[in-house]
Amino acid sequence: MKKTLLSLCFIPLFLSAADFNQGFSGNISLGFGIRDIKSNLSPLADRDYINNINENPHSSTDASILLGFELYYGGLIDNDRLFLKNYNGRDISGISLGYERAYLEKFTSSFAFVSSLREKAYTNPYLVKQNREETDVSKFGIKLGTSYEIDALQNVNLSYLFAKNKIDKELVPYNSLKREGYFHQVELKYNYSFFNAGINYDYNDADGKAQSFSRYGVSAGINHPFMQDYILSPEIAFSKIEAKKTNVLYNKKASGNEIKFNLKVVKNNFLDNKNLYSYANYILKKENNDINFYDETYQIFLAGIGYRF
């Protein structure tokens, strides 16, 4: 079944306000695209009915209309700003509302409330030979970040996210598979000129210990200007996931690896207007799990225009 979705963009905008400008600044964008999801767990894959818990993931392709934004208000005290913008994390995507301030010449710190938007899950993803019911999922928390500017070309960023995963209607029959709980994410990132690299550690502390896991990951990317007014930004990330306890349905741990590839191209001065830009973006996210039921593949292609102010 085809779907058309209007949502806040879960992909971050491609141009950010880098300076602490006085008053309002930011950018907004509107994109159109195609999203293909292969999954047994996500209702977006349109697989309400399954015959058994060993089925291969089902694939569904949807058309999407996506709105992105980054809004700032600077100058409340000195070298500071409030912000409201899209947030795209490893386990939570939605919006971020926070405060950021520069101090001691080379440091910048931020505090933000982060919340997901319009997420869904199955009340019992393991239900077979019946239509699986959908329920709302809420993920919300706080994120702390600090950046240190080594010199004009280099900086280091450290961030910590603490959030809660809440499922409105949880009908999984085994306590060890309960999905609600808290998760922690720590990331260290290094930026040098147009190159960036990072490492991360995440821990999902779910009510069901078979749903609790640790994730270790690395990432690398570039933001490379090419031709006039064009920026090419490929990025790749790899993570290793290890569940804490054995899944009673499969008698093994739901452990594996995840790879994510992101390629975007931005054209500044679109239509000879310095405030306009256009973009194209391709994202591939693939998880290979020791339990095949948990395998997932997300592919997204977007193209759109934005306005910077």
Rosetta silent file (secondary structure, phi, psi, omega in degrees, C-alpha in Angstrom):
SEQUENCE: MKKTLLSLCFIPLFLSAADFNQGFSGNISLGFGIRDIKSNLSPLADRDYINNINENPHSSTDASILLGFELYYGGLIDNDRLFLKNYNGRDISGISLGYERAYLEKFTSSFAFVSSLREKAYTNPYLVKQNREETDVSKFGIKLGTSYEIDALQNVNLSYLFAKNKIDKELVPYNSLKREGYFHQVELKYNYSFFNAGINYDYNDADGKAQSFSRYGVSAGINHPFMQDYILSPEIAFSKIEAKKTNVLYNKKASGNEIKFNLKVVKNNFLDNKNLYSYANYILKKENNDINFYDETYQIFLAGIGYRF
SCORE:     score description
SCORE:     0.000 S_00000001
   1 L     0.000  134.779  177.993    0.000    0.000    0.000 S_00000001
   2 L   -88.131  144.776  178.343    1.300    3.444   -0.900 S_00000001
   3 L  -133.330  147.279  170.483    1.185    6.249    1.630 S_00000001
   4 E  -113.672  126.351 -172.271    1.837    9.969    1.448 S_00000001
   5 E  -120.520  129.328  170.532    3.248   11.385    4.669 S_00000001
   6 E  -108.098  119.466 -176.527    3.539   14.975    5.829 S_00000001
   7 E  -150.551  165.847  169.168    5.850   15.207    8.821 S_00000001
   8 E   -69.906  139.829 -171.628    8.574   17.231   10.437 S_00000001
   9 L   -67.696  126.004  177.022   11.799   16.242    8.816 S_00000001
  10 L   -88.590    1.127  175.083   13.744   13.559   10.694 S_00000001
  11 L  -102.865  129.562 -175.662   16.783   14.355    8.576 S_00000001
  12 L   -64.693  153.281  176.144   18.792   17.344    9.818 S_00000001
  13 L   -66.866  160.171 -169.504   19.023   20.459    7.707 S_00000001
  14 L   -94.227  -13.078  178.974   22.112   20.845    5.640 S_00000001
  15 L  -131.644  126.337 -178.309   23.095   24.358    6.623 S_00000001
  16 L  -113.713  152.342  173.200   23.235   25.538   10.206 S_00000001
  17 L   -70.833  116.363 -172.740   23.553   28.957   11.748 S_00000001
  18 L   -92.988  -23.093 -175.881   27.211   28.951   12.819 S_00000001
  19 L  -106.404  157.582  177.474   27.425   32.352   14.510 S_00000001
  20 L   -87.678   77.416 -178.347   25.676   33.770   17.551 S_00000001
  21 L   -73.350  151.960  173.948   23.734   36.403   15.658 S_00000001
  22 L   -75.780  138.263  177.570   21.617   38.985   17.438 S_00000001
  23 E    77.739 -155.299 -174.787   17.880   38.402   17.083 S_00000001
  24 E   -84.407  142.034  173.002   16.271   35.796   14.848 S_00000001
  25 E  -156.488  172.227  178.646   18.166   33.639   12.358 S_00000001
  26 E   142.582 -159.515  176.122   17.963   30.148   10.893 S_00000001
  27 E  -158.795  156.536  176.461   16.607   28.336    7.883 S_00000001
  28 E  -131.750  153.479  179.659   13.617   26.322    6.739 S_00000001
  29 E  -145.211  156.377  175.984   13.306   23.742    3.972 S_00000001
  30 E  -131.234  125.399 -177.143   10.679   21.727    2.148 S_00000001
  31 E  -127.328  153.914  176.626   11.542   18.393    0.581 S_00000001
  32 E  -125.093  140.947 -176.984    9.820   15.716   -1.473 S_00000001
  33 E  -165.655 -174.650  178.850   11.006   12.138   -1.618 S_00000001
  34 E  -123.659  137.134  179.833   10.620    8.380   -1.613 S_00000001
  35 E  -127.442  125.199  176.678   11.087    6.150    1.422 S_00000001
  36 E  -116.803  123.182 -176.891   11.493    2.363    1.250 S_00000001
  37 E  -123.968  129.116  177.443   11.386    0.442    4.540 S_00000001
  38 E  -117.096  109.286 -171.852   11.984   -3.271    4.991 S_00000001
  39 E  -164.217  149.121  168.456   11.019   -4.375    8.499 S_00000001
  40 L   -94.384  -16.094 -171.429    8.911   -6.711   10.621 S_00000001
  41 L   -99.526  -34.389 -175.509    8.853   -4.257   13.537 S_00000001
  42 L   -86.620  126.660  174.571    7.995   -0.867   12.036 S_00000001
  43 H   -61.136  -18.259  177.471    4.346   -0.197   11.081 S_00000001
  44 H   -64.872  -19.802  177.828    5.756    2.007    8.299 S_00000001
  45 H   -82.182   -0.736  173.492    6.598   -1.215    6.442 S_00000001
  46 L    56.944   52.959 -178.988    2.834   -1.922    6.219 S_00000001
  47 L  -128.585   65.431 -177.055    3.021   -5.481    7.579 S_00000001
  48 L   -69.396  -24.973 -175.611    0.100   -5.725   10.009 S_00000001
  49 E  -119.127  128.817  173.194   -0.313   -9.487    9.428 S_00000001
  50 L  -130.013  150.493 -178.395    2.416  -12.128    9.708 S_00000001
  51 L   -85.668  -31.724 -179.997    2.143  -15.922    9.516 S_00000001
  52 L  -157.789  168.230 -175.424    4.984  -16.770   11.888 S_00000001
  53 L   -84.149    7.537  175.947    7.794  -15.155   13.873 S_00000001
  54 L  -110.873   13.482 -179.755   10.420  -16.381   11.413 S_00000001
  55 L   -66.966  146.275  173.232    9.130  -14.413    8.429 S_00000001
  56 L   -70.699  148.809 -179.407   11.553  -12.337    6.400 S_00000001
  57 L   -57.455  145.387  179.960   11.032   -8.569    6.743 S_00000001
  58 E   -96.121  147.706 -177.547    8.445   -6.994    4.463 S_00000001
  59 E  -111.514  139.536  177.434    9.191   -3.983    2.251 S_00000001
  60 E  -139.492  139.369 -179.312    6.960   -0.958    1.637 S_00000001
  61 E  -114.649  128.996 -176.880    7.581    2.173   -0.457 S_00000001
  62 E  -126.707  151.541  168.948    5.979    5.516    0.438 S_00000001
  63 E   -90.330  144.208 -175.061    5.954    9.042   -0.944 S_00000001
  64 E  -134.649  144.530  169.712    6.913   11.721    1.572 S_00000001
  65 E  -119.097  122.193 -170.111    6.641   15.472    2.024 S_00000001
  66 E  -126.423  132.224  179.607    9.102   16.668    4.641 S_00000001
  67 E  -107.771  128.106  177.043    9.471   19.967    6.469 S_00000001
  68 E  -121.685  151.940  178.844   12.785   20.920    8.081 S_00000001
  69 E  -158.029  151.971  169.180   13.731   23.903   10.186 S_00000001
  70 E  -139.786  114.336 -176.541   16.414   25.439   12.405 S_00000001
  71 E  -120.351  133.820 -177.815   15.328   28.555   14.286 S_00000001
  72 E  -130.857  147.692  168.139   17.575   30.650   16.560 S_00000001
  73 E  -132.316  113.233 -174.187   17.182   33.727   18.731 S_00000001
  74 E  -109.201  158.375  174.273   20.493   35.166   19.882 S_00000001
  75 L    95.609   23.511  177.335   21.668   37.871   22.242 S_00000001
  76 L   -67.188  -43.881  176.956   19.751   37.156   25.426 S_00000001
  77 L  -121.169  -82.425  179.194   22.898   37.630   27.540 S_00000001
  78 L  -161.152  124.023 -177.466   26.169   37.497   25.611 S_00000001
  79 L    51.337   51.195  178.594   27.230   35.028   22.889 S_00000001
  80 E  -142.139  171.076  178.172   24.181   32.874   23.491 S_00000001
  81 E  -166.181  150.665  166.649   20.994   31.803   21.757 S_00000001
  82 E   -90.287  151.835  177.221   17.780   29.835   22.100 S_00000001
  83 E  -145.426  150.580  172.735   17.043   27.269   19.405 S_00000001
  84 E  -137.195  119.646 -173.694   14.229   25.115   18.061 S_00000001
  85 E  -157.731  169.108  173.541   15.191   22.670   15.337 S_00000001
  86 E   -61.719  148.618  174.337   14.947   19.167   13.910 S_00000001
  87 E  -129.505  131.011  179.255   16.725   16.449   15.824 S_00000001
  88 E  -128.666  104.056 -179.001   17.997   13.244   14.224 S_00000001
  89 L  -116.155 -178.330 -177.735   19.505   10.703   16.624 S_00000001
  90 L   -72.923  -30.319 -179.750   20.239    7.015   16.623 S_00000001
  91 L  -128.478    0.490  179.692   17.092    6.087   18.593 S_00000001
  92 L  -145.955  130.885  177.524   15.072    9.289   18.651 S_00000001
  93 E  -135.137  133.590 -178.058   14.127   11.680   15.854 S_00000001
  94 E   174.022 -116.992 -178.769   11.907   14.712   16.202 S_00000001
  95 E  -129.098  158.552 -179.731   12.519   18.209   17.570 S_00000001
  96 E  -133.830  128.732  177.742   14.968   19.843   19.953 S_00000001
  97 E  -120.960  122.100 -174.862   14.345   22.936   22.088 S_00000001
  98 E  -161.593 -171.531 -177.105   17.313   24.330   23.938 S_00000001
  99 E  -133.769  138.396 -177.344   19.813   26.978   24.964 S_00000001
 100 E  -135.378  141.358 -178.498   23.436   27.387   23.827 S_00000001
 101 E  -146.725  138.426  173.368   26.179   29.722   25.042 S_00000001
 102 E   -94.668  143.076 -178.636   29.817   30.415   24.191 S_00000001
 103 E  -156.970  163.426 -179.530   32.236   31.221   27.031 S_00000001
 104 L    50.218   33.563  174.841   35.947   31.344   27.899 S_00000001
 105 L    68.289  -43.292 -172.346   36.626   32.185   24.238 S_00000001
 106 L  -115.688   -1.174 -177.254   36.917   28.556   23.057 S_00000001
 107 E  -108.538  145.197  171.121   34.037   26.704   24.783 S_00000001
 108 E  -137.391  131.275  178.906   30.395   26.351   23.808 S_00000001
 109 E  -127.868  153.607 -178.682   27.840   24.396   25.855 S_00000001
 110 E  -142.436  154.262  175.134   24.193   23.571   25.286 S_00000001
 111 E  -134.754  130.321 -175.055   21.190   22.126   27.097 S_00000001
 112 E  -144.616  146.373  167.804   18.168   20.858   25.151 S_00000001
 113 E   -93.007  131.946 -176.720   14.879   19.040   25.535 S_00000001
 114 E  -121.405  137.374 -179.334   14.469   16.410   22.825 S_00000001
 115 E  -143.786  143.485  174.236   11.227   14.742   21.767 S_00000001
 116 E   -79.276  168.973  179.117   10.120   12.316   19.069 S_00000001
 117 L  -136.226  130.453  168.719    7.163   12.996   16.785 S_00000001
 118 L    53.445   38.643  177.411    4.414   10.725   15.479 S_00000001
 119 E   -87.039  148.480  179.463    6.166    7.404   16.123 S_00000001
 120 E  -130.024  156.133  173.084    4.250    4.131   16.023 S_00000001
 121 E  -148.242  167.275  173.267    4.904    0.544   17.091 S_00000001
 122 E   -85.122  138.169  178.270    2.967   -2.710   17.250 S_00000001
 123 L   -59.468  -35.945  173.574    1.403   -3.463   20.624 S_00000001
 124 L  -142.931   96.124 -176.244    2.727   -7.007   20.162 S_00000001
 125 L   -66.150  -14.268 -177.161    5.078   -7.363   17.157 S_00000001
 126 L   -94.882    4.001 -179.638    5.202  -11.167   17.652 S_00000001
 127 L   -69.059  128.114 -177.137    1.441  -11.706   17.189 S_00000001
 128 L  -116.692  152.635  176.621    0.838  -14.201   14.356 S_00000001
 129 L    57.988   23.611  171.810   -2.156  -15.042   12.151 S_00000001
 130 L  -146.499  156.371  175.769   -3.979  -11.921   13.384 S_00000001
 131 E   -68.964  126.527  179.273   -3.774   -8.249   12.454 S_00000001
 132 L   -79.357  132.412 -177.805   -1.221   -6.560   14.690 S_00000001
 133 L   -84.058  141.255  176.817   -2.529   -3.432   16.417 S_00000001
 134 E   -92.764  151.626  176.367   -0.570   -0.158   16.259 S_00000001
 135 E  -142.479  162.966 -179.648    0.094    2.109   19.238 S_00000001
 136 E   -80.332  145.903  176.261    1.793    5.449   19.877 S_00000001
 137 E  -121.778  131.074  176.771    5.418    5.659   20.982 S_00000001
 138 E  -117.914  128.255  175.054    6.829    8.641   22.892 S_00000001
 139 E  -127.053  123.444 -176.976   10.547    9.246   23.276 S_00000001
 140 E  -150.632  150.306 -179.105   11.685   12.304   25.187 S_00000001
 141 E  -176.378 -161.418  179.717   14.667   13.410   27.217 S_00000001
 142 E  -125.112  149.049  178.019   17.481   15.905   27.694 S_00000001
 143 E  -130.106  131.052  176.927   20.739   16.376   25.832 S_00000001
 144 E  -111.775  137.683  179.941   23.885   18.085   27.138 S_00000001
 145 E  -142.210  146.111  176.128   26.677   19.150   24.817 S_00000001
 146 E  -137.590  136.527  178.649   30.070   20.852   25.037 S_00000001
 147 E  -124.525  139.018  176.519   32.366   21.977   22.222 S_00000001
 148 E  -121.850  124.772  179.991   36.009   23.058   22.449 S_00000001
 149 E   -89.890  109.563 -179.761   37.612   25.029   19.615 S_00000001
 150 L   -69.586  -48.984  174.237   41.222   23.896   19.256 S_00000001
 151 L  -157.188 -166.644 -175.042   41.970   26.460   16.550 S_00000001
 152 L   -64.522  -21.366 -176.840   40.277   28.034   13.533 S_00000001
 153 L  -107.731  -15.620 -171.573   40.126   24.658   11.743 S_00000001
 154 E  -125.382  142.865  169.882   39.618   22.164   14.573 S_00000001
 155 E  -152.822  159.188 -179.796   37.075   21.519   17.309 S_00000001
 156 E  -124.483  135.603 -179.473   35.962   18.649   19.550 S_00000001
 157 E  -122.078  134.565  175.913   32.363   17.965   20.613 S_00000001
 158 E  -125.397  130.751 -178.906   31.146   15.826   23.517 S_00000001
 159 E  -137.840  153.841  177.316   27.447   15.111   24.089 S_00000001
 160 E  -137.723  130.257  178.059   25.249   13.037   26.410 S_00000001
 161 E  -119.609  130.693  173.519   21.588   12.152   25.891 S_00000001
 162 E  -123.107  123.023 -174.174   19.277   10.695   28.535 S_00000001
 163 E  -145.448  161.179  178.822   15.774    9.787   27.336 S_00000001
 164 E  -111.950  138.759  175.260   12.718    7.674   28.100 S_00000001
 165 E  -107.801  114.806 -176.243   10.998    5.303   25.694 S_00000001
 166 E  -120.939  127.796  178.479    7.253    5.054   26.443 S_00000001
 167 E  -111.228  120.962 -173.712    4.797    2.788   24.607 S_00000001
 168 L   -59.223  -39.652 -177.154    1.142    3.669   25.167 S_00000001
 169 L  -135.236   99.971 -176.972   -0.113    0.089   24.842 S_00000001
 170 L  -102.520  110.702 -177.000    2.421   -2.676   25.515 S_00000001
 171 L  -117.978   17.746  174.792    0.930   -6.165   24.931 S_00000001
 172 L   -64.048  127.524 -171.212    4.065   -8.280   24.543 S_00000001
 173 L   -77.076  -10.034 -177.710    3.309  -11.406   26.627 S_00000001
 174 L  -110.513  129.509  179.940    6.845  -11.950   27.981 S_00000001
 175 H   -59.920  -33.771 -177.295    8.338   -9.684   30.647 S_00000001
 176 H   -70.913  -10.833 -179.160   11.822  -10.166   29.203 S_00000001
 177 H  -110.013    9.659  177.464   10.634   -8.608   25.899 S_00000001
 178 L   -64.713  137.163 -169.374    9.026   -5.460   27.348 S_00000001
 179 L  -100.992  -18.905 -179.679   10.288   -2.455   25.388 S_00000001
 180 L   -65.592  156.197  177.812    9.683    0.552   27.645 S_00000001
 181 E   155.470 -157.449 -177.709   12.584    1.994   29.584 S_00000001
 182 E  -122.331  154.259  173.548   15.430    4.523   29.452 S_00000001
 183 E  -138.467  150.144 -177.763   18.394    4.944   27.167 S_00000001
 184 E  -122.617  138.953  178.957   21.731    6.728   27.448 S_00000001
 185 E  -139.084  127.823  178.114   23.904    7.914   24.554 S_00000001
 186 E  -121.465  134.478 -179.870   27.419    9.373   24.669 S_00000001
 187 E  -140.024  137.302  175.213   29.242   10.685   21.589 S_00000001
 188 E  -119.926  125.755 -175.702   32.659   12.237   21.010 S_00000001
 189 E  -130.754  139.829  179.512   33.236   13.952   17.658 S_00000001
 190 E  -118.447  131.590  178.859   36.284   15.587   16.096 S_00000001
 191 E  -120.995  129.029  175.505   36.082   18.106   13.245 S_00000001
 192 E  -131.947  111.944 -178.660   39.023   19.244   11.150 S_00000001
 193 L    52.259 -116.882 -178.516   38.310   21.628    8.280 S_00000001
 194 L   -94.465    3.781 -177.624   35.934   19.660    6.016 S_00000001
 195 E  -106.972  144.819  174.101   36.544   16.270    7.734 S_00000001
 196 E  -141.716  150.752  178.111   34.786   14.814   10.793 S_00000001
 197 E  -147.909  149.573 -177.579   35.013   11.557   12.754 S_00000001
 198 E  -150.433  161.211  171.966   33.257   10.267   15.850 S_00000001
 199 E  -130.727  151.987  179.948   32.816    7.429   18.317 S_00000001
 200 E  -146.208  153.440  171.247   29.739    6.625   20.402 S_00000001
 201 E  -133.136  127.809 -179.990   28.484    4.345   23.149 S_00000001
 202 E  -124.542  145.092  174.712   24.757    3.780   23.746 S_00000001
 203 E  -134.301  120.780  177.490   22.949    1.766   26.392 S_00000001
 204 E   -99.581  111.459 -177.539   19.252    0.905   26.182 S_00000001
 205 E  -100.886   81.037 -176.546   17.956   -0.004   29.655 S_00000001
 206 E   -85.067  161.235  176.163   14.581   -1.563   28.800 S_00000001
 207 L   -61.546  -36.761  175.528   12.111   -3.176   31.221 S_00000001
 208 L   -93.080  123.117 -173.897   12.738   -6.462   29.397 S_00000001
 209 L   -68.850  -21.144  174.615   16.375   -7.492   29.639 S_00000001
 210 L   -74.619  -16.115  175.759   16.249   -9.238   26.263 S_00000001
 211 L   -96.975   -7.679  175.528   15.393   -5.807   24.803 S_00000001
 212 L   -79.604  141.722 -178.277   18.251   -4.088   26.671 S_00000001
 213 E  -154.470  159.702  169.979   21.408   -3.656   24.608 S_00000001
 214 E  -109.510  145.396  178.307   24.747   -1.917   24.292 S_00000001
 215 E  -132.861  128.445  175.136   25.843   -0.255   21.052 S_00000001
 216 E  -115.800  132.988 -176.126   29.392    0.755   20.089 S_00000001
 217 E  -145.369  159.738  174.016   29.877    2.815   16.950 S_00000001
 218 E  -132.941  154.760  178.796   32.230    4.840   14.774 S_00000001
 219 E  -148.193  157.734  176.598   31.522    7.385   12.041 S_00000001
 220 E  -155.636  146.755  179.757   33.372    9.499    9.490 S_00000001
 221 E  -163.967  171.645  176.710   32.376   12.073    6.900 S_00000001
 222 E  -136.156  156.214  169.318   33.364   15.113    4.879 S_00000001
 223 L  -125.197   94.988 -167.551   31.774   18.402    3.808 S_00000001
 224 E  -111.212  115.701  173.986   33.624   19.156    0.598 S_00000001
 225 E   -67.506  135.928  174.651   32.987   22.226   -1.583 S_00000001
 226 E  -146.400  147.967 -172.239   33.167   21.415   -5.277 S_00000001
 227 L    55.722 -167.801 -178.491   32.376   23.499   -8.339 S_00000001
 228 L   -92.135  123.240  175.434   30.823   26.886   -7.598 S_00000001
 229 L    72.421    9.597  179.504   28.348   27.012   -4.687 S_00000001
 230 E  -105.537  143.595  174.688   28.106   23.203   -4.342 S_00000001
 231 E  -129.519  126.640  177.597   28.869   21.164   -1.195 S_00000001
 232 E  -105.007  128.910 -174.896   29.204   17.364   -1.241 S_00000001
 233 E  -134.677   86.067  170.934   28.733   15.604    2.115 S_00000001
 234 E   -86.998  146.750  177.833   29.132   11.815    2.301 S_00000001
 235 E  -148.892  141.405  178.304   29.103   10.157    5.735 S_00000001
 236 E  -132.603  143.171  179.257   29.291    6.545    6.892 S_00000001
 237 E  -137.943  143.611  178.262   28.690    5.020   10.340 S_00000001
 238 E  -132.403  134.898 -179.992   29.098    1.485   11.682 S_00000001
 239 E  -133.753  147.944  173.769   27.785    0.121   14.978 S_00000001
 240 E  -111.673  127.108 -175.883   27.962   -3.179   16.859 S_00000001
 241 E  -114.543  133.440 -178.969   24.879   -4.077   18.923 S_00000001
 242 E  -133.663  113.280  177.429   24.854   -6.627   21.759 S_00000001
 243 E   -70.101  154.784 -175.998   21.664   -7.596   23.623 S_00000001
 244 L   -83.671  -35.058 -176.508   21.942   -8.259   27.359 S_00000001
 245 L  -132.061  165.109 -179.704   19.803  -11.404   27.631 S_00000001
 246 L   -73.710  137.837  175.393   18.578  -14.276   25.485 S_00000001
 247 E   -78.331  120.841 -173.142   15.318  -13.839   23.578 S_00000001
 248 L   -67.483  -23.130 -178.990   12.968  -16.568   24.828 S_00000001
 249 L   -76.545  -27.518 -175.148   11.179  -16.849   21.464 S_00000001
 250 L  -119.207   -6.510 -179.849   14.353  -17.650   19.526 S_00000001
 251 L    57.700   37.284  174.358   16.660  -18.961   22.248 S_00000001
 252 E  -157.364  165.847  178.867   19.424  -16.547   21.203 S_00000001
 253 L   -82.056  144.427  176.001   20.421  -12.926   21.714 S_00000001
 254 L   -85.039   77.864 -176.936   19.202  -10.228   19.348 S_00000001
 255 L  -122.646  154.949 -179.179   22.688   -8.989   18.502 S_00000001
 256 E   176.741 -150.898  179.709   24.243   -7.802   15.274 S_00000001
 257 E  -138.521  160.424 -177.360   25.595   -4.784   13.435 S_00000001
 258 E  -135.524  135.088  176.958   24.242   -1.653   11.811 S_00000001
 259 E  -125.565  139.304  179.386   25.606    0.388    8.937 S_00000001
 260 E  -133.179  132.000  177.952   24.391    3.812    7.834 S_00000001
 261 E  -125.736  132.374 -177.419   25.388    5.741    4.721 S_00000001
 262 E  -132.412  123.406  178.278   24.332    9.328    4.053 S_00000001
 263 E  -127.245  122.456  178.282   25.108   11.261    0.876 S_00000001
 264 E  -135.675  149.064  177.371   23.882   14.815    0.349 S_00000001
 265 E  -127.465  129.426  179.193   24.580   17.584   -2.135 S_00000001
 266 E  -117.224  134.820  174.246   23.712   21.222   -1.418 S_00000001
 267 E  -111.780  109.413  175.712   23.555   24.013   -4.003 S_00000001
 268 E   -80.417  167.508 -178.871   23.919   27.468   -2.428 S_00000001
 269 L    52.617   43.576 -179.958   22.805   30.672   -4.151 S_00000001
 270 H   -65.107  133.131 -176.924   19.966   28.772   -5.773 S_00000001
 271 H    57.235   31.509  178.864   18.353   30.800   -8.586 S_00000001
 272 H    61.309   27.607  176.796   21.050   33.423   -7.930 S_00000001
 273 L  -114.838  119.070 -174.618   19.521   34.215   -4.544 S_00000001
 274 L   -65.058  -18.613 -179.977   22.025   34.130   -1.669 S_00000001
 275 L   -90.767  -13.166 -178.403   19.296   33.143    0.827 S_00000001
 276 E   -98.494  147.754  170.856   18.025   30.158   -1.172 S_00000001
 277 E  -144.310  155.960  173.801   19.576   26.697   -1.441 S_00000001
 278 E  -121.047  161.573 -178.022   18.542   23.390   -2.965 S_00000001
 279 E  -152.389  157.877  169.440   19.530   19.890   -1.918 S_00000001
 280 E  -135.588  139.844 -172.640   19.411   16.199   -2.743 S_00000001
 281 E  -143.914  131.225  174.316   19.908   13.529   -0.080 S_00000001
 282 E  -122.277  131.597  179.761   20.180    9.718   -0.087 S_00000001
 283 E  -128.494  133.251  173.333   20.211    7.700    3.149 S_00000001
 284 E  -125.669  125.540  176.462   20.721    3.964    3.620 S_00000001
 285 E  -131.001  123.321 -173.547   20.417    2.369    7.060 S_00000001
 286 E  -135.380  128.776  174.929   20.713   -1.400    7.391 S_00000001
 287 E  -114.305  125.831  172.912   20.702   -3.673   10.454 S_00000001
 288 E  -108.499  117.745 -173.863   21.793   -7.304   10.219 S_00000001
 289 E  -114.185  151.014  175.500   20.761   -9.211   13.331 S_00000001
 290 L   -62.438  -25.193  171.450   21.500  -12.708   14.591 S_00000001
 291 L  -101.703  111.184 -172.110   17.700  -13.032   14.792 S_00000001
 292 H   -60.133  -26.408 -179.643   16.494  -12.481   11.227 S_00000001
 293 H   -58.866  -28.054 -177.206   13.102  -11.215   12.429 S_00000001
 294 H   -91.192   -2.077  178.386   14.874   -8.028   13.620 S_00000001
 295 L   -61.360  139.102  178.622   16.658   -7.291   10.318 S_00000001
 296 E  -143.541  146.851  173.521   15.746   -3.850    8.943 S_00000001
 297 E  -137.227  126.718  176.183   16.634   -1.721    5.911 S_00000001
 298 E  -117.244  128.159  172.125   15.700    1.940    5.446 S_00000001
 299 E  -127.720  131.873 -176.521   16.314    3.772    2.170 S_00000001
 300 E  -136.996  131.238  171.823   15.340    7.410    1.721 S_00000001
 301 E  -124.199  128.811 -178.634   15.805    9.799   -1.195 S_00000001
 302 E  -130.552  149.006  170.650   14.910   13.473   -0.795 S_00000001
 303 E  -145.569  141.423 -177.599   15.177   16.607   -2.886 S_00000001
 304 E  -171.940 -170.691  179.257   14.009   20.097   -1.989 S_00000001
 305 E  -129.532  156.855  179.087   14.702   23.766   -1.462 S_00000001
 306 E  -141.043  163.296  179.895   15.430   25.877    1.591 S_00000001
 307 E  -129.269  127.215 -179.456   15.565   29.498    2.693 S_00000001
 308 E  -105.378  137.308 -179.467   18.204   30.916    5.032 S_00000001
 309 L  -140.925    0.000    0.000   17.612   34.114    7.040 S_00000001
